mmCIF file of C-alpha atoms and ligand atoms in Angstrom:
data_model
loop_
_atom_site.group_PDB
_atom_site.id
_atom_site.type_symbol
_atom_site.label_atom_id
_atom_site.label_comp_id
_atom_site.label_asym_id
_atom_site.label_seq_id
_atom_site.Cartn_x
_atom_site.Cartn_y
_atom_site.Cartn_z
ATOM 1 C CA UNK A 1 4.138 43.685 -17.236
ATOM 2 C CA UNK A 2 5.338 40.388 -16.441
ATOM 3 C CA UNK A 3 8.010 39.593 -18.796
ATOM 4 C CA UNK A 4 9.335 36.435 -16.975
ATOM 5 C CA UNK A 5 8.363 32.387 -17.780
ATOM 6 C CA UNK A 6 4.854 31.299 -17.208
ATOM 7 C CA UNK A 7 4.984 29.150 -13.816
ATOM 8 C CA UNK A 8 2.029 26.151 -14.424
ATOM 9 C CA UNK A 9 1.494 25.070 -11.151
ATOM 10 C CA UNK A 10 -0.333 22.154 -12.141
ATOM 11 C CA UNK A 11 0.994 18.768 -12.657
ATOM 12 C CA UNK A 12 1.343 17.792 -16.466
ATOM 13 C CA UNK A 13 0.058 14.690 -17.045
ATOM 14 C CA UNK A 14 3.417 13.292 -17.806
ATOM 15 C CA UNK A 15 4.587 14.564 -14.417
ATOM 16 C CA UNK A 16 1.417 12.345 -12.253
ATOM 17 C CA UNK A 17 3.168 8.794 -10.883
ATOM 18 C CA UNK A 18 0.744 6.282 -11.876
ATOM 19 C CA UNK A 19 -0.801 4.209 -9.185
ATOM 20 C CA UNK A 20 -2.187 0.585 -9.440
ATOM 21 C CA UNK A 21 -3.746 -0.272 -6.146
ATOM 22 C CA UNK A 22 -4.218 -4.259 -5.458
ATOM 23 C CA UNK A 23 -7.127 -5.515 -3.007
ATOM 24 C CA UNK A 24 -8.918 -8.834 -2.107
ATOM 25 C CA UNK A 25 -11.265 -7.727 0.163
ATOM 26 C CA UNK A 26 -13.070 -4.512 1.697
ATOM 27 C CA UNK A 27 -10.330 -2.298 0.765
ATOM 28 C CA UNK A 28 -10.798 0.221 3.089
ATOM 29 C CA UNK A 29 -7.030 1.002 3.058
ATOM 30 C CA UNK A 30 -7.279 1.548 -0.956
ATOM 31 C CA UNK A 31 -10.573 4.529 -0.369
ATOM 32 C CA UNK A 32 -7.718 5.963 2.643
ATOM 33 C CA UNK A 33 -5.021 6.613 0.082
ATOM 34 C CA UNK A 34 -7.149 7.016 -3.193
ATOM 35 C CA UNK A 35 -9.529 9.957 -1.274
ATOM 36 C CA UNK A 36 -6.338 11.279 0.366
ATOM 37 C CA UNK A 37 -4.882 11.159 -2.600
ATOM 38 C CA UNK A 38 -7.889 13.425 -3.876
ATOM 39 C CA UNK A 39 -8.099 15.387 -1.032
ATOM 40 C CA UNK A 40 -4.082 16.358 -1.095
ATOM 41 C CA UNK A 41 -3.663 16.967 -4.889
ATOM 42 C CA UNK A 42 -0.796 14.099 -4.800
ATOM 43 C CA UNK A 43 1.094 14.368 -8.101
ATOM 44 C CA UNK A 44 -0.637 11.392 -9.047
ATOM 45 C CA UNK A 45 -3.497 9.626 -9.840
ATOM 46 C CA UNK A 46 -4.398 6.194 -9.705
ATOM 47 C CA UNK A 47 -4.637 4.315 -12.431
ATOM 48 C CA UNK A 48 -6.265 1.085 -11.880
ATOM 49 C CA UNK A 49 -7.635 -1.586 -8.868
ATOM 50 C CA UNK A 50 -7.182 -5.018 -9.518
ATOM 51 C CA UNK A 51 -8.978 -7.487 -6.683
ATOM 52 C CA UNK A 52 -7.812 -10.842 -6.706
ATOM 53 C CA UNK A 53 -11.237 -11.986 -5.983
ATOM 54 C CA UNK A 54 -14.622 -11.094 -8.059
ATOM 55 C CA UNK A 55 -16.601 -10.218 -5.849
ATOM 56 C CA UNK A 56 -13.898 -7.875 -3.608
ATOM 57 C CA UNK A 57 -16.431 -5.112 -2.010
ATOM 58 C CA UNK A 58 -13.676 -2.852 -2.375
ATOM 59 C CA UNK A 59 -14.158 -2.806 -6.485
ATOM 60 C CA UNK A 60 -17.550 -1.606 -6.247
ATOM 61 C CA UNK A 61 -16.108 1.560 -4.263
ATOM 62 C CA UNK A 62 -13.437 1.662 -6.832
ATOM 63 C CA UNK A 63 -16.137 1.635 -9.824
ATOM 64 C CA UNK A 64 -17.676 4.216 -8.664
ATOM 65 C CA UNK A 65 -14.822 6.394 -8.157
ATOM 66 C CA UNK A 66 -14.526 5.984 -11.929
ATOM 67 C CA UNK A 67 -11.712 3.941 -11.065
ATOM 68 C CA UNK A 68 -10.256 1.617 -14.048
ATOM 69 C CA UNK A 69 -11.255 -2.049 -12.065
ATOM 70 C CA UNK A 70 -10.563 -5.415 -12.838
ATOM 71 C CA UNK A 71 -10.692 -8.978 -10.982
ATOM 72 C CA UNK A 72 -8.624 -11.639 -11.830
ATOM 73 C CA UNK A 73 -9.660 -14.868 -9.748
ATOM 74 C CA UNK A 74 -6.532 -17.296 -8.925
ATOM 75 C CA UNK A 75 -8.660 -20.173 -9.153
ATOM 76 C CA UNK A 76 -8.944 -19.875 -12.773
ATOM 77 C CA UNK A 77 -5.091 -19.763 -13.007
ATOM 78 C CA UNK A 78 -3.228 -23.001 -13.163
ATOM 79 C CA UNK A 79 -0.613 -22.329 -10.957
ATOM 80 C CA UNK A 80 0.968 -19.295 -9.193
ATOM 81 C CA UNK A 81 3.832 -18.407 -11.639
ATOM 82 C CA UNK A 82 0.393 -18.268 -14.381
ATOM 83 C CA UNK A 83 -1.945 -16.108 -11.794
ATOM 84 C CA UNK A 84 1.612 -13.687 -11.154
ATOM 85 C CA UNK A 85 1.423 -13.237 -14.941
ATOM 86 C CA UNK A 86 -1.893 -12.319 -15.615
ATOM 87 C CA UNK A 87 -0.891 -10.405 -12.459
ATOM 88 C CA UNK A 88 1.918 -8.363 -14.267
ATOM 89 C CA UNK A 89 0.294 -7.786 -17.633
ATOM 90 C CA UNK A 90 -3.137 -6.200 -16.157
ATOM 91 C CA UNK A 91 -1.161 -4.399 -13.993
ATOM 92 C CA UNK A 92 1.040 -2.958 -16.311
ATOM 93 C CA UNK A 93 -2.121 -2.714 -18.950
ATOM 94 C CA UNK A 94 -3.704 -0.054 -16.544
ATOM 95 C CA UNK A 95 -0.618 1.063 -15.131
ATOM 96 C CA UNK A 96 1.532 2.018 -18.493
ATOM 97 C CA UNK A 97 2.328 5.007 -19.743
ATOM 98 C CA UNK A 98 0.974 3.636 -23.246
ATOM 99 C CA UNK A 99 5.412 3.538 -24.084
ATOM 100 C CA UNK A 100 6.004 0.398 -22.141
ATOM 101 C CA UNK A 101 6.780 0.972 -19.048
ATOM 102 C CA UNK A 102 4.115 -0.272 -16.128
ATOM 103 C CA UNK A 103 3.237 2.092 -13.134
ATOM 104 C CA UNK A 104 5.173 3.624 -11.172
ATOM 105 C CA UNK A 105 4.174 2.277 -7.843
ATOM 106 C CA UNK A 106 1.869 -1.264 -7.344
ATOM 107 C CA UNK A 107 -0.017 -0.678 -3.728
ATOM 108 C CA UNK A 108 -1.043 -4.087 -2.222
ATOM 109 C CA UNK A 109 -3.872 -2.878 -0.189
ATOM 110 C CA UNK A 110 -5.037 -6.073 1.666
ATOM 111 C CA UNK A 111 -3.679 -8.411 -0.782
ATOM 112 C CA UNK A 112 -4.288 -11.840 0.155
ATOM 113 C CA UNK A 113 -1.832 -13.775 -2.037
ATOM 114 C CA UNK A 114 1.520 -14.301 -1.869
ATOM 115 C CA UNK A 115 3.370 -13.007 -4.445
ATOM 116 C CA UNK A 116 6.026 -15.159 -6.570
ATOM 117 C CA UNK A 117 9.612 -13.936 -6.667
ATOM 118 C CA UNK A 118 9.601 -13.019 -10.138
ATOM 119 C CA UNK A 119 6.700 -10.822 -9.828
ATOM 120 C CA UNK A 120 8.457 -9.258 -6.780
ATOM 121 C CA UNK A 121 11.459 -8.877 -8.531
ATOM 122 C CA UNK A 122 9.730 -7.248 -12.081
ATOM 123 C CA UNK A 123 8.470 -4.744 -9.386
ATOM 124 C CA UNK A 124 11.202 -4.016 -7.326
ATOM 125 C CA UNK A 125 11.444 -1.009 -5.425
ATOM 126 C CA UNK A 126 7.996 0.104 -6.502
ATOM 127 C CA UNK A 127 5.867 -2.618 -4.575
ATOM 128 C CA UNK A 128 4.489 -1.305 -1.369
ATOM 129 C CA UNK A 129 2.608 -3.382 1.771
ATOM 130 C CA UNK A 130 0.960 -2.885 4.560
ATOM 131 C CA UNK A 131 1.337 -5.518 7.521
ATOM 132 C CA UNK A 132 -0.863 -5.599 10.150
ATOM 133 C CA UNK A 133 1.402 -5.984 13.010
ATOM 134 C CA UNK A 134 5.332 -4.040 13.982
ATOM 135 C CA UNK A 135 7.300 -6.674 12.145
ATOM 136 C CA UNK A 136 9.624 -8.412 12.118
ATOM 137 C CA UNK A 137 7.085 -9.554 15.081
ATOM 138 C CA UNK A 138 4.459 -11.375 13.751
ATOM 139 C CA UNK A 139 4.906 -11.930 9.945
ATOM 140 C CA UNK A 140 2.335 -14.234 8.354
ATOM 141 C CA UNK A 141 -1.702 -14.506 9.275
ATOM 142 C CA UNK A 142 -3.297 -14.129 12.328
ATOM 143 C CA UNK A 143 -1.272 -11.090 13.471
ATOM 144 C CA UNK A 144 -3.813 -9.767 15.878
ATOM 145 C CA UNK A 145 -4.769 -13.734 17.470
ATOM 146 C CA UNK A 146 -0.864 -13.690 17.646
ATOM 147 C CA UNK A 147 -0.160 -10.865 19.632
ATOM 148 C CA UNK A 148 -2.680 -11.512 22.045
ATOM 149 C CA UNK A 149 -1.707 -15.208 22.697
ATOM 150 C CA UNK A 150 2.273 -13.431 23.200
ATOM 151 C CA UNK A 151 0.462 -11.050 25.870
ATOM 152 C CA UNK A 152 1.722 -7.874 23.874
ATOM 153 C CA UNK A 153 0.722 -4.587 25.500
ATOM 154 C CA UNK A 154 1.582 -2.881 22.269
ATOM 155 C CA UNK A 155 0.492 -3.696 18.246
ATOM 156 C CA UNK A 156 0.241 -2.501 14.882
ATOM 157 C CA UNK A 157 0.892 -2.291 11.434
ATOM 158 C CA UNK A 158 3.977 -1.819 9.010
ATOM 159 C CA UNK A 159 4.284 -0.325 5.702
ATOM 160 C CA UNK A 160 6.974 -1.907 3.813
ATOM 161 C CA UNK A 161 8.422 -2.028 0.368
ATOM 162 C CA UNK A 162 8.308 -5.891 -1.231
ATOM 163 C CA UNK A 163 10.886 -7.851 -1.022
ATOM 164 C CA UNK A 164 10.936 -11.770 -2.109
ATOM 165 C CA UNK A 165 11.294 -12.948 1.770
ATOM 166 C CA UNK A 166 7.650 -12.463 3.075
ATOM 167 C CA UNK A 167 6.639 -9.412 5.008
ATOM 168 C CA UNK A 168 10.676 -8.945 5.094
ATOM 169 C CA UNK A 169 11.231 -5.445 2.897
ATOM 170 C CA UNK A 170 12.674 -2.233 3.904
ATOM 171 C CA UNK A 171 10.260 -0.204 6.624
ATOM 172 C CA UNK A 172 8.925 2.872 5.644
ATOM 173 C CA UNK A 173 6.557 3.571 8.203
ATOM 174 C CA UNK A 174 5.201 1.593 11.423
ATOM 175 C CA UNK A 175 2.344 2.689 13.999
ATOM 176 C CA UNK A 176 1.537 1.024 17.403
ATOM 177 C CA UNK A 177 -1.452 1.214 19.363
ATOM 178 C CA UNK A 178 -2.375 -0.478 22.596
ATOM 179 C CA UNK A 179 -3.779 -3.946 23.702
ATOM 180 C CA UNK A 180 -6.310 -3.677 26.128
ATOM 181 C CA UNK A 181 -7.262 -5.954 28.309
ATOM 182 C CA UNK A 182 -10.428 -7.872 26.999
ATOM 183 C CA UNK A 183 -9.218 -6.991 23.715
ATOM 184 C CA UNK A 184 -9.726 -9.895 20.921
ATOM 185 C CA UNK A 185 -8.599 -10.263 17.647
ATOM 186 C CA UNK A 186 -12.310 -8.539 15.857
ATOM 187 C CA UNK A 187 -11.023 -5.506 18.643
ATOM 188 C CA UNK A 188 -7.484 -5.095 18.313
ATOM 189 C CA UNK A 189 -7.612 -5.608 14.506
ATOM 190 C CA UNK A 190 -10.038 -2.093 14.466
ATOM 191 C CA UNK A 191 -7.459 -0.333 16.449
ATOM 192 C CA UNK A 192 -4.962 -1.249 14.220
ATOM 193 C CA UNK A 193 -6.978 -0.412 11.310
ATOM 194 C CA UNK A 194 -8.004 2.948 12.392
ATOM 195 C CA UNK A 195 -4.044 3.578 12.530
ATOM 196 C CA UNK A 196 -3.353 1.418 9.307
ATOM 197 C CA UNK A 197 -5.555 4.536 7.429
ATOM 198 C CA UNK A 198 -3.153 6.972 8.763
ATOM 199 C CA UNK A 199 -0.078 5.970 8.110
ATOM 200 C CA UNK A 200 -0.480 3.728 4.597
ATOM 201 C CA UNK A 201 -2.066 7.334 2.494
ATOM 202 C CA UNK A 202 1.163 9.040 4.050
ATOM 203 C CA UNK A 203 3.801 6.366 3.351
ATOM 204 C CA UNK A 204 2.613 6.405 -0.641
ATOM 205 C CA UNK A 205 2.852 10.228 -0.440
ATOM 206 C CA UNK A 206 6.104 10.303 0.321
ATOM 207 C CA UNK A 207 7.221 7.412 -2.193
ATOM 208 C CA UNK A 208 5.553 9.814 -4.434
ATOM 209 C CA UNK A 209 7.110 12.965 -3.628
ATOM 210 C CA UNK A 210 10.450 11.168 -3.392
ATOM 211 C CA UNK A 211 11.150 11.462 -0.169
ATOM 212 C CA UNK A 212 12.151 7.844 0.723
ATOM 213 C CA UNK A 213 15.764 6.661 0.340
ATOM 214 C CA UNK A 214 16.101 3.164 0.435
ATOM 215 C CA UNK A 215 19.184 2.066 2.378
ATOM 216 C CA UNK A 216 19.617 -1.637 2.859
ATOM 217 C CA UNK A 217 16.812 -2.359 5.203
ATOM 218 C CA UNK A 218 16.254 1.033 5.969
ATOM 219 C CA UNK A 219 14.153 3.692 4.448
ATOM 220 C CA UNK A 220 14.918 7.180 5.165
ATOM 221 C CA UNK A 221 12.323 9.758 4.736
ATOM 222 C CA UNK A 222 13.187 13.428 4.311
ATOM 223 C CA UNK A 223 11.140 15.532 4.776
ATOM 224 C CA UNK A 224 10.340 16.147 8.404
ATOM 225 C CA UNK A 225 7.233 13.967 9.292
ATOM 226 C CA UNK A 226 7.736 11.098 11.690
ATOM 227 C CA UNK A 227 7.770 7.644 10.030
ATOM 228 C CA UNK A 228 6.270 6.298 13.441
ATOM 229 C CA UNK A 229 2.756 6.976 15.017
ATOM 230 C CA UNK A 230 1.700 6.261 18.421
ATOM 231 C CA UNK A 231 -2.467 5.694 18.094
ATOM 232 C CA UNK A 232 -2.982 5.619 22.024
ATOM 233 C CA UNK A 233 -6.487 7.030 21.832
ATOM 234 C CA UNK A 234 -9.395 4.798 22.320
ATOM 235 C CA UNK A 235 -12.343 5.014 20.558
HETATM 236 C C1 LIG B 301 -5.275 -4.891 6.716
HETATM 237 O O1 LIG B 301 -5.266 -5.144 7.850
HETATM 238 C C2 LIG B 301 -4.455 -4.952 6.218
HETATM 239 O O2 LIG B 301 -3.159 -4.443 7.409
HETATM 240 C C3 LIG B 301 -4.521 -6.857 6.235
HETATM 241 O O3 LIG B 301 -5.722 -6.693 5.608
HETATM 242 C C4 LIG B 301 -6.251 -5.836 6.064
HETATM 243 C C5 LIG B 301 -7.021 -5.341 4.799
HETATM 244 O O4 LIG B 301 -8.128 -4.376 5.076
HETATM 245 N N1 LIG B 301 -3.537 -7.263 4.938
HETATM 246 P P1 LIG B 301 -9.175 -3.437 3.762
HETATM 247 O O5 LIG B 301 -9.091 -4.359 3.091
HETATM 248 O O6 LIG B 301 -7.682 -2.588 3.287
HETATM 249 O O7 LIG B 301 -9.921 -2.740 4.503
#
């Protein structure tokens, strides 16, 4: 007769990491993360999706998955600080544990608002972003056109932890894709996006599994999977 401890393989609710995802538009990275979380049975749940635009297409998809959603219109707020404060309240409401702790991780997935220093510091170490370039090259906007104009033959995407300096935090993972003759910003962005959908869920999973160690600007991953992806295949 089995007399040992009862081993429960299911994660308890308390052990589940609470993730809140912020979007602004179609939310394809959000979908990739939500899908991977369910498919790979991460010890995590998506506690909410918040959009910075009321009509964001990704909200409809998230609602259809039964995820609590909210839209905050930055134009309805007096200034950046007021918007950031309301955003933080909403994040902590959706992702809180009911005992005063906010979410374990806030995931920026195509969130097109610059966040102020106070907001970033509030979520220090638990704020992740994906940027569509190989940082530190091409921080900011119009990354694909700028990579083409600079004559780059490689472009890509970077998952990083967010610090107050825009697009400059510790790098968790990067993916490189070729820039092909004849590419324009749209075709390159589509190729990069395909790679984003691979590395972003992977990086969030590493964080959920406590496999990341931050040393200054370097992030070390323990677990055997590479922190880089070369995606030379062309559809
Ligand atoms: C992605 O390319 C992301 O890197 C950038 O904005 C785009 C968002 O796409 N910040 P989606 O909303 O995830 O489909």
